[in-house]
Short mmCIF file of C-alpha atoms in Angstrom, two decimals:
data_model
loop_
_atom_site.label_atom_id
_atom_site.label_comp_id
_atom_site.label_asym_id
_atom_site.label_seq_id
_atom_site.Cartn_x
_atom_site.Cartn_y
_atom_site.Cartn_z
CA MET A 1 0.00 0.00 0.00
CA ASN A 2 1.03 3.62 -0.39
CA GLN A 3 0.09 7.17 0.52
CA ASN A 4 -2.17 7.61 -2.52
CA PHE A 5 -4.33 4.66 -1.50
CA TYR A 6 -4.54 5.79 2.13
CA LEU A 7 -5.63 9.27 0.99
CA LEU A 8 -8.36 7.64 -1.08
CA LEU A 9 -9.49 5.54 1.91
CA ALA A 10 -9.49 8.57 4.21
CA GLY A 11 -11.70 10.49 1.79
CA GLN A 12 -14.06 7.54 1.45
CA LEU A 13 -14.35 7.10 5.22
CA VAL A 14 -15.14 10.74 5.89
CA SER A 15 -17.66 11.16 3.07
CA GLN A 16 -19.43 7.82 3.53
CA VAL A 17 -19.98 8.26 7.26
CA GLY A 18 -21.32 11.75 6.56
CA ASP A 19 -23.54 10.38 3.80
CA LYS A 20 -25.05 7.79 6.16
CA PHE A 21 -25.77 10.60 8.63
CA HIS A 22 -27.55 12.43 5.82
CA MET A 23 -29.75 9.49 4.81
CA ILE A 24 -30.76 8.83 8.42
CA ALA A 25 -31.69 12.51 8.85
CA ILE A 26 -33.65 12.62 5.58
CA ALA A 27 -35.55 9.43 6.43
CA PHE A 28 -36.51 10.69 9.89
CA TRP A 29 -37.48 14.13 8.61
CA VAL A 30 -39.71 12.85 5.79
CA LEU A 31 -41.47 10.32 8.02
CA LYS A 32 -41.87 12.84 10.84
CA THR A 33 -43.25 15.67 8.70
CA THR A 34 -45.36 13.66 6.24
CA GLY A 35 -46.03 10.35 7.97
CA SER A 36 -46.01 8.81 4.50
CA SER A 37 -44.02 5.69 3.71
CA ALA A 38 -44.87 6.25 0.02
CA GLN A 39 -43.08 9.61 0.06
CA MET A 40 -40.13 7.99 1.83
CA GLY A 41 -40.07 5.41 -0.95
CA ALA A 42 -40.02 8.21 -3.53
CA VAL A 43 -37.00 9.76 -1.82
CA LEU A 44 -35.16 6.42 -1.81
CA ALA A 45 -36.02 5.89 -5.48
CA ALA A 46 -34.71 9.37 -6.34
CA SER A 47 -31.42 8.51 -4.66
CA LEU A 48 -31.04 5.23 -6.56
CA VAL A 49 -32.70 5.23 -9.99
CA PRO A 50 -30.67 8.02 -11.70
CA SER A 51 -27.32 6.38 -10.85
CA LEU A 52 -28.62 2.99 -12.03
CA LEU A 53 -29.66 4.39 -15.41
CA LEU A 54 -26.65 6.65 -15.90
CA GLY A 55 -24.30 3.78 -15.05
CA PHE A 56 -24.77 2.41 -18.54
CA ILE A 57 -23.31 5.59 -20.07
CA SER A 58 -21.22 7.28 -17.35
CA GLY A 59 -18.32 4.87 -17.81
CA ALA A 60 -17.50 6.40 -21.20
CA VAL A 61 -16.99 9.78 -19.49
CA ILE A 62 -14.87 8.21 -16.73
CA ASP A 63 -12.58 6.56 -19.29
CA ARG A 64 -12.34 9.64 -21.51
CA PHE A 65 -11.52 12.28 -18.90
CA ASN A 66 -9.19 12.65 -15.94
CA ARG A 67 -10.46 10.33 -13.19
CA LYS A 68 -8.94 12.34 -10.36
CA PHE A 69 -10.80 15.41 -11.62
CA ILE A 70 -14.01 13.35 -11.68
CA ILE A 71 -13.81 12.10 -8.08
CA VAL A 72 -12.67 15.44 -6.68
CA GLY A 73 -15.27 17.34 -8.72
CA THR A 74 -18.20 15.07 -7.83
CA ASP A 75 -17.34 15.20 -4.12
CA MET A 76 -17.16 19.01 -4.28
CA PHE A 77 -20.49 19.18 -6.13
CA ARG A 78 -22.10 16.93 -3.53
CA GLY A 79 -20.74 19.13 -0.77
CA ILE A 80 -22.16 22.24 -2.48
CA ILE A 81 -25.54 20.59 -3.11
CA ILE A 82 -25.94 19.51 0.52
CA GLY A 83 -24.59 22.86 1.74
CA LEU A 84 -27.29 24.69 -0.25
CA PHE A 85 -29.85 22.25 1.11
CA ALA A 86 -28.69 23.06 4.66
CA VAL A 87 -29.19 26.79 3.94
CA LEU A 88 -32.71 26.15 2.63
CA PHE A 89 -33.44 24.01 5.69
CA TYR A 90 -32.28 26.82 7.97
CA LEU A 91 -34.56 29.26 6.11
CA GLY A 92 -37.52 26.89 6.39
CA GLU A 93 -37.83 26.43 2.62
CA ILE A 94 -37.66 22.63 2.55
CA ASN A 95 -40.39 20.49 1.02
CA LEU A 96 -40.60 17.11 -0.69
CA THR A 97 -39.84 18.59 -4.13
CA VAL A 98 -36.59 20.14 -2.88
CA ILE A 99 -35.57 16.86 -1.28
CA LEU A 100 -36.30 14.89 -4.46
CA ILE A 101 -34.29 17.33 -6.58
CA MET A 102 -31.38 17.10 -4.13
CA GLN A 103 -31.44 13.29 -4.11
CA VAL A 104 -31.54 13.13 -7.91
CA LEU A 105 -28.52 15.46 -8.16
CA LEU A 106 -26.61 13.41 -5.58
CA SER A 107 -27.46 10.22 -7.44
CA VAL A 108 -26.22 11.69 -10.74
CA ASN A 109 -22.90 12.52 -9.09
CA ALA A 110 -22.69 9.00 -7.65
CA ALA A 111 -23.10 7.55 -11.15
CA PHE A 112 -19.70 9.04 -12.03
CA PHE A 113 -17.96 8.83 -8.66
CA ASP A 114 -18.68 5.21 -7.71
CA PRO A 115 -17.29 3.47 -10.85
CA ALA A 116 -14.27 5.80 -10.92
CA ILE A 117 -12.98 4.44 -7.59
CA PRO A 118 -12.39 0.79 -8.65
CA ALA A 119 -11.00 2.14 -11.95
CA ILE A 120 -8.47 4.28 -10.07
CA ILE A 121 -7.33 1.66 -7.54
CA PRO A 122 -5.29 -0.45 -10.05
CA THR A 123 -3.41 2.71 -11.12
CA ILE A 124 -2.23 3.57 -7.59
CA VAL A 125 -1.77 0.07 -6.09
CA ALA A 126 0.60 -2.68 -7.16
CA LYS A 127 -1.02 -5.66 -8.87
CA GLU A 128 -0.12 -8.03 -6.04
CA ASP A 129 -1.83 -5.70 -3.53
CA LEU A 130 -5.15 -5.38 -5.39
CA ALA A 131 -7.03 -7.97 -3.31
CA ALA A 132 -5.91 -6.36 -0.05
CA ALA A 133 -6.74 -2.88 -1.37
CA ASN A 134 -10.25 -3.96 -2.38
CA SER A 135 -10.77 -5.63 0.99
CA TYR A 136 -9.79 -2.48 2.88
CA HIS A 137 -12.10 -0.47 0.63
CA GLN A 138 -14.97 -2.88 1.35
CA PHE A 139 -14.13 -2.69 5.06
CA ILE A 140 -14.49 1.11 4.93
CA ASN A 141 -17.86 0.70 3.17
CA GLY A 142 -19.13 -1.76 5.77
CA PHE A 143 -17.77 0.17 8.73
CA SER A 144 -19.29 3.41 7.41
CA THR A 145 -22.68 1.76 7.02
CA ILE A 146 -22.68 0.41 10.59
CA ALA A 147 -21.09 3.42 12.31
CA GLY A 148 -22.96 5.96 10.20
CA ALA A 149 -26.35 4.41 10.89
CA PHE A 150 -25.65 4.10 14.62
CA LEU A 151 -24.10 7.53 15.13
CA GLY A 152 -26.46 9.25 12.69
CA GLY A 153 -29.51 8.45 14.81
CA ILE A 154 -27.76 9.72 17.92
CA LEU A 155 -26.61 12.90 16.19
CA VAL A 156 -30.08 13.69 14.85
CA SER A 157 -31.62 13.32 18.32
CA MET A 158 -28.88 15.35 20.07
CA ALA A 159 -27.90 18.06 17.58
CA GLY A 160 -30.83 18.23 15.18
CA TYR A 161 -31.25 17.92 11.43
CA LEU A 162 -29.40 21.10 10.44
CA ALA A 163 -26.19 20.02 12.17
CA VAL A 164 -26.27 16.69 10.30
CA PHE A 165 -26.72 18.37 6.91
CA VAL A 166 -23.90 20.83 7.59
CA LEU A 167 -21.64 18.01 8.77
CA ASN A 168 -22.36 15.99 5.62
CA ALA A 169 -21.55 18.96 3.38
CA VAL A 170 -18.26 19.44 5.21
CA SER A 171 -17.49 15.70 4.95
CA PHE A 172 -17.69 15.80 1.14
CA MET A 173 -15.43 18.84 1.02
CA LEU A 174 -12.90 17.09 3.26
CA SER A 175 -13.09 14.02 1.05
CA ALA A 176 -12.37 16.18 -2.03
CA LEU A 177 -9.41 17.70 -0.17
CA PHE A 178 -7.92 14.27 0.58
CA GLU A 179 -8.46 13.15 -3.00
CA GLY A 180 -6.83 16.30 -4.32
CA PHE A 181 -3.47 15.11 -2.99
CA ILE A 182 -3.69 11.73 -4.76
CA ARG A 183 -1.17 11.28 -7.56
CA ILE A 184 -2.53 9.22 -10.44
CA PRO A 185 -0.19 8.20 -13.28
CA GLN A 186 -0.78 9.92 -16.60
CA GLY A 187 -2.55 8.07 -19.38
CA ASN A 188 -5.46 6.76 -17.30
CA GLY A 189 -8.77 8.39 -18.06
CA SER A 190 -7.11 11.40 -19.66
CA GLU A 191 -8.89 13.69 -22.09
CA SER A 192 -8.81 12.99 -25.80
CA GLY A 193 -9.08 15.54 -28.56
CA ASP A 194 -12.81 14.88 -29.00
CA GLY A 195 -13.64 16.43 -25.63
CA PHE A 196 -17.32 16.27 -24.70
CA ARG A 197 -18.60 15.61 -28.21
CA VAL A 198 -21.70 13.44 -27.91
CA ARG A 199 -20.84 11.36 -30.97
CA ALA A 200 -17.41 10.53 -29.52
CA LEU A 201 -18.94 9.51 -26.17
CA PHE A 202 -21.44 7.20 -27.85
CA ARG A 203 -18.62 5.72 -29.89
CA ASP A 204 -16.74 5.02 -26.65
CA MET A 205 -19.88 3.44 -25.16
CA LYS A 206 -20.23 1.08 -28.13
CA ALA A 207 -16.55 0.20 -27.94
CA GLY A 208 -16.94 -0.58 -24.25
CA TYR A 209 -19.89 -2.90 -24.78
CA ARG A 210 -18.07 -4.66 -27.63
CA TYR A 211 -15.07 -5.10 -25.33
CA LEU A 212 -17.25 -6.57 -22.57
CA LEU A 213 -19.22 -8.91 -24.81
CA SER A 214 -16.12 -10.16 -26.62
CA ASN A 215 -14.82 -11.96 -23.54
CA SER A 216 -16.83 -14.80 -21.97
CA ASN A 217 -14.96 -14.38 -18.68
CA PHE A 218 -16.15 -10.78 -18.33
CA ILE A 219 -19.74 -11.85 -19.04
CA LEU A 220 -19.46 -14.58 -16.42
CA LEU A 221 -18.11 -12.12 -13.85
CA LEU A 222 -20.95 -9.69 -14.55
CA ILE A 223 -23.43 -12.52 -14.02
CA MET A 224 -21.77 -13.22 -10.67
CA VAL A 225 -22.09 -9.52 -9.79
CA MET A 226 -25.83 -9.76 -10.39
CA VAL A 227 -26.13 -13.04 -8.47
CA ILE A 228 -24.26 -11.71 -5.43
CA HIS A 229 -26.31 -8.51 -5.23
CA PHE A 230 -29.53 -10.41 -5.91
CA PHE A 231 -29.01 -12.57 -2.85
CA VAL A 232 -28.06 -9.55 -0.75
CA GLY A 233 -31.49 -8.17 -1.63
CA SER A 234 -33.23 -11.48 -0.95
CA ILE A 235 -31.83 -11.90 2.55
CA GLU A 236 -32.76 -8.31 3.43
CA VAL A 237 -36.39 -9.20 2.66
CA MET A 238 -36.31 -12.52 4.49
CA MET A 239 -34.56 -11.36 7.68
CA PRO A 240 -37.64 -9.61 9.17
CA VAL A 241 -39.73 -12.73 8.52
CA ILE A 242 -37.08 -14.98 10.09
CA ALA A 243 -36.85 -12.67 13.13
CA GLN A 244 -40.62 -12.73 13.61
CA GLU A 245 -40.70 -16.53 13.32
CA ILE A 246 -38.03 -16.81 16.01
CA ALA A 247 -39.32 -14.23 18.50
CA GLY A 248 -42.94 -13.55 17.56
CA GLU A 249 -44.55 -10.15 17.14
CA SER A 250 -43.25 -8.63 20.39
CA GLY A 251 -39.54 -9.47 20.12
CA GLY A 252 -39.12 -9.52 16.35
CA ALA A 253 -37.58 -6.06 16.09
CA ARG A 254 -34.91 -6.85 18.68
CA VAL A 255 -34.02 -10.15 17.00
CA LEU A 256 -33.94 -8.45 13.60
CA GLY A 257 -31.39 -5.98 14.95
CA PHE A 258 -29.16 -8.86 16.08
CA LEU A 259 -29.49 -10.67 12.75
CA GLN A 260 -28.64 -7.55 10.74
CA SER A 261 -25.69 -6.88 13.05
CA ALA A 262 -24.43 -10.45 12.54
CA PHE A 263 -24.67 -10.03 8.76
CA GLY A 264 -22.85 -6.67 8.91
CA ALA A 265 -20.19 -8.08 11.26
CA GLY A 266 -19.56 -10.89 8.78
CA THR A 267 -18.96 -8.45 5.92
CA VAL A 268 -16.72 -6.13 7.93
CA GLY A 269 -14.81 -8.89 9.72
CA VAL A 270 -14.03 -10.91 6.61
CA ALA A 271 -13.09 -7.79 4.63
CA LEU A 272 -10.59 -6.84 7.34
CA LEU A 273 -9.27 -10.40 7.56
CA ILE A 274 -8.68 -10.57 3.79
CA GLY A 275 -6.81 -7.27 3.96
CA ILE A 276 -4.53 -8.64 6.67
CA LEU A 277 -3.94 -12.01 4.97
CA THR A 278 -1.09 -11.33 2.55
CA ARG A 279 -1.48 -14.78 0.96
CA PHE A 280 -5.14 -14.34 0.00
CA LYS A 281 -5.59 -14.99 -3.72
CA ALA A 282 -8.62 -13.43 -5.37
CA GLY A 283 -9.19 -15.92 -8.17
CA LYS A 284 -11.91 -18.09 -9.57
CA ALA A 285 -11.63 -20.59 -6.71
CA THR A 286 -12.40 -17.90 -4.09
CA LEU A 287 -15.15 -16.25 -6.16
CA PHE A 288 -17.10 -19.35 -7.12
CA GLY A 289 -16.26 -21.03 -3.82
CA ALA A 290 -17.80 -18.08 -1.98
CA VAL A 291 -20.94 -18.29 -4.14
CA PHE A 292 -21.07 -22.04 -3.37
CA CYS A 293 -20.86 -21.17 0.36
CA ILE A 294 -23.78 -18.75 -0.03
CA GLY A 295 -25.83 -21.65 -1.38
CA VAL A 296 -24.77 -23.88 1.54
CA VAL A 297 -25.76 -21.18 4.05
CA TYR A 298 -29.18 -20.78 2.41
CA MET A 299 -29.78 -24.52 2.56
CA GLY A 300 -28.58 -24.57 6.18
CA GLY A 301 -31.04 -21.81 7.05
CA ALA A 302 -33.85 -23.80 5.43
CA MET A 303 -33.15 -26.72 7.75
CA VAL A 304 -33.29 -24.66 10.97
CA ASN A 305 -36.67 -24.82 12.67
CA PRO A 306 -37.19 -21.29 14.11
CA GLU A 307 -39.27 -22.65 16.98
CA THR A 308 -36.52 -24.89 18.38
CA THR A 309 -34.12 -23.95 21.17
CA GLY A 310 -30.95 -22.42 19.80
CA ALA A 311 -32.52 -21.33 16.49
CA PHE A 312 -31.61 -17.71 17.21
CA TRP A 313 -27.90 -18.45 17.61
CA LEU A 314 -27.87 -20.74 14.60
CA PHE A 315 -29.27 -17.94 12.44
CA VAL A 316 -26.78 -15.46 13.93
CA CYS A 317 -23.93 -17.77 12.90
CA LEU A 318 -25.41 -18.44 9.47
CA LEU A 319 -25.90 -14.73 8.75
CA PHE A 320 -22.35 -13.98 9.87
CA LEU A 321 -21.13 -16.64 7.42
CA LEU A 322 -23.42 -15.29 4.72
CA GLY A 323 -22.08 -11.75 5.13
CA GLY A 324 -18.51 -13.06 5.02
CA SER A 325 -19.18 -15.17 1.91
CA ILE A 326 -20.82 -12.28 0.09
CA ILE A 327 -17.95 -9.89 0.83
CA CYS A 328 -15.38 -12.52 -0.16
CA ALA A 329 -17.15 -13.00 -3.48
CA GLY A 330 -17.41 -9.23 -3.97
CA ILE A 331 -13.70 -8.63 -3.33
CA SER A 332 -12.79 -11.51 -5.63
CA PHE A 333 -14.87 -10.40 -8.62
CA ARG A 334 -13.68 -6.79 -8.32
CA THR A 335 -10.04 -7.87 -8.15
CA MET A 336 -10.47 -10.31 -11.04
CA LEU A 337 -12.02 -7.59 -13.19
CA GLN A 338 -9.26 -5.12 -12.32
CA MET A 339 -6.57 -7.65 -13.18
CA GLY A 340 -8.28 -8.92 -16.33
CA ILE A 341 -9.45 -5.77 -18.11
CA ASP A 342 -7.56 -3.08 -19.96
CA ASN A 343 -7.62 -0.10 -17.59
CA ASP A 344 -8.64 2.16 -20.48
CA PHE A 345 -12.03 0.39 -20.29
CA ALA A 346 -12.22 0.20 -16.49
CA GLY A 347 -14.70 3.03 -16.05
CA ARG A 348 -17.12 1.51 -18.55
CA VAL A 349 -16.79 -1.98 -17.09
CA PHE A 350 -17.32 -0.93 -13.47
CA ALA A 351 -20.13 1.47 -14.35
CA VAL A 352 -22.06 -1.36 -16.06
CA ALA A 353 -21.21 -3.76 -13.23
CA GLY A 354 -22.48 -1.25 -10.68
CA SER A 355 -25.76 -0.70 -12.49
CA LEU A 356 -26.37 -4.42 -12.99
CA GLY A 357 -25.46 -5.23 -9.40
CA ASN A 358 -27.37 -2.42 -7.72
CA GLY A 359 -30.37 -3.02 -9.97
CA SER A 360 -30.47 -6.65 -8.84
CA ILE A 361 -31.09 -5.68 -5.20
CA PRO A 362 -34.54 -4.06 -5.62
CA LEU A 363 -35.44 -6.77 -8.15
CA ALA A 364 -34.68 -9.41 -5.51
CA MET A 365 -36.64 -7.52 -2.86
CA ILE A 366 -39.70 -7.33 -5.09
CA SER A 367 -39.40 -10.95 -6.26
CA TYR A 368 -38.86 -12.50 -2.83
CA GLY A 369 -41.50 -10.27 -1.28
CA MET A 370 -44.05 -11.61 -3.77
CA LEU A 371 -42.86 -15.21 -3.46
CA MET A 372 -43.17 -15.14 0.34
CA GLU A 373 -46.85 -14.38 -0.11
CA VAL A 374 -47.37 -17.86 -1.57
CA MET A 375 -44.63 -20.03 -0.03
CA PRO A 376 -42.76 -20.26 3.30
CA TYR A 377 -39.35 -18.64 3.57
CA ARG A 378 -37.71 -21.97 4.43
CA LEU A 379 -38.74 -23.40 1.07
CA LEU A 380 -37.42 -20.28 -0.64
CA LEU A 381 -34.11 -20.67 1.17
CA MET A 382 -33.83 -24.31 0.12
CA VAL A 383 -34.68 -23.64 -3.53
CA SER A 384 -32.28 -20.68 -3.65
CA GLY A 385 -29.46 -22.78 -2.20
CA MET A 386 -30.16 -25.65 -4.59
CA LEU A 387 -29.91 -23.22 -7.52
CA LEU A 388 -26.71 -21.60 -6.31
CA LEU A 389 -24.71 -24.81 -5.82
CA PRO A 390 -24.82 -26.05 -9.43
CA LEU A 391 -24.56 -22.46 -10.76
CA SER A 392 -21.31 -21.89 -8.86
CA LEU A 393 -19.85 -25.25 -9.99
CA TYR A 394 -20.86 -24.70 -13.63
CA SER A 395 -19.42 -21.16 -13.61
CA TYR A 396 -16.18 -22.42 -12.09
CA MET A 397 -15.79 -24.93 -14.92
CA LYS A 398 -16.73 -22.40 -17.61
CA TYR A 399 -14.36 -19.67 -16.40
CA ARG A 400 -11.11 -19.82 -18.33
CA GLY A 401 -8.00 -18.95 -16.37
#
């Protein structure tokens, strides 16, 4: 590792914790002032849908222009957007329309920022350190989610909404400051003579898709991205049902908190462990082996009777293993993509991967939510596991290299 990577991590930590504060504050404020879960859903959609759609075209911009400029610029824009929102909040000019506009603008920025990060990492980290670098980056993501959610609720109750919005604006500016000191080698994502010409950008998009589709390994890795995110979404839907089956109506919320904590601890713990293990190899054995383990965990969960003694602790252990397996698979596929692709196409590849992966989560939530209306969750767990086991084995055999 080197100073450039640590500057990138520092910026990510500061901005992501601040961003979690922001989402907690927005969620509380909308529910408190409107009492409408539908409006809360609209806010969440505004923060997600634009980045999902733009991900299919933003990669061409990331690969054409200076990537450092993109990450610094998008963080500064996000800081300005949230700073203006804080001013409007102070003046009492906030309504749902303002919030939706803000979330859309933040999501547009994320469509360019998020894929630029994995595209930059291979240019500032040695090839043999890529797996460790990705694991530390995933650790920061997981830690920010847990700490941000926990501390955000406390901060809202103690300091109020305005303080949270101001703090988030400052966090993005600090992140941009850290990123400004990163030194990225020339020739990666640098401007070409065509500039912002629309025809040139569409030409780059077509070239990127041809590059992706020309390699069966890349296609297989993108399928794994979708599979991994799909089952993240599925377990998020099933956890409340599992908690209620274990504890009943009265204690379900408490059990759900423990189950979600176990899942989060698995992701953070395994990410940190992989970063420490210098001999960890992010290859097809770890990727498809981790997906195989996800299937085993699902089948194990199907065999646990929630009404028996010890069911709670069995599910805690299973969800810890599930979180660890998912993060291991995620680190492996990201590292394999970084090592396998031409970095000139990295922005396009990771932008598409991000859109496909993040789009799979709400698809899974909708699908499993509907399926649980007609079949018990234990049957769903068993069927899911039985599908994952042969899929992982078949993909392992089909992957060349």
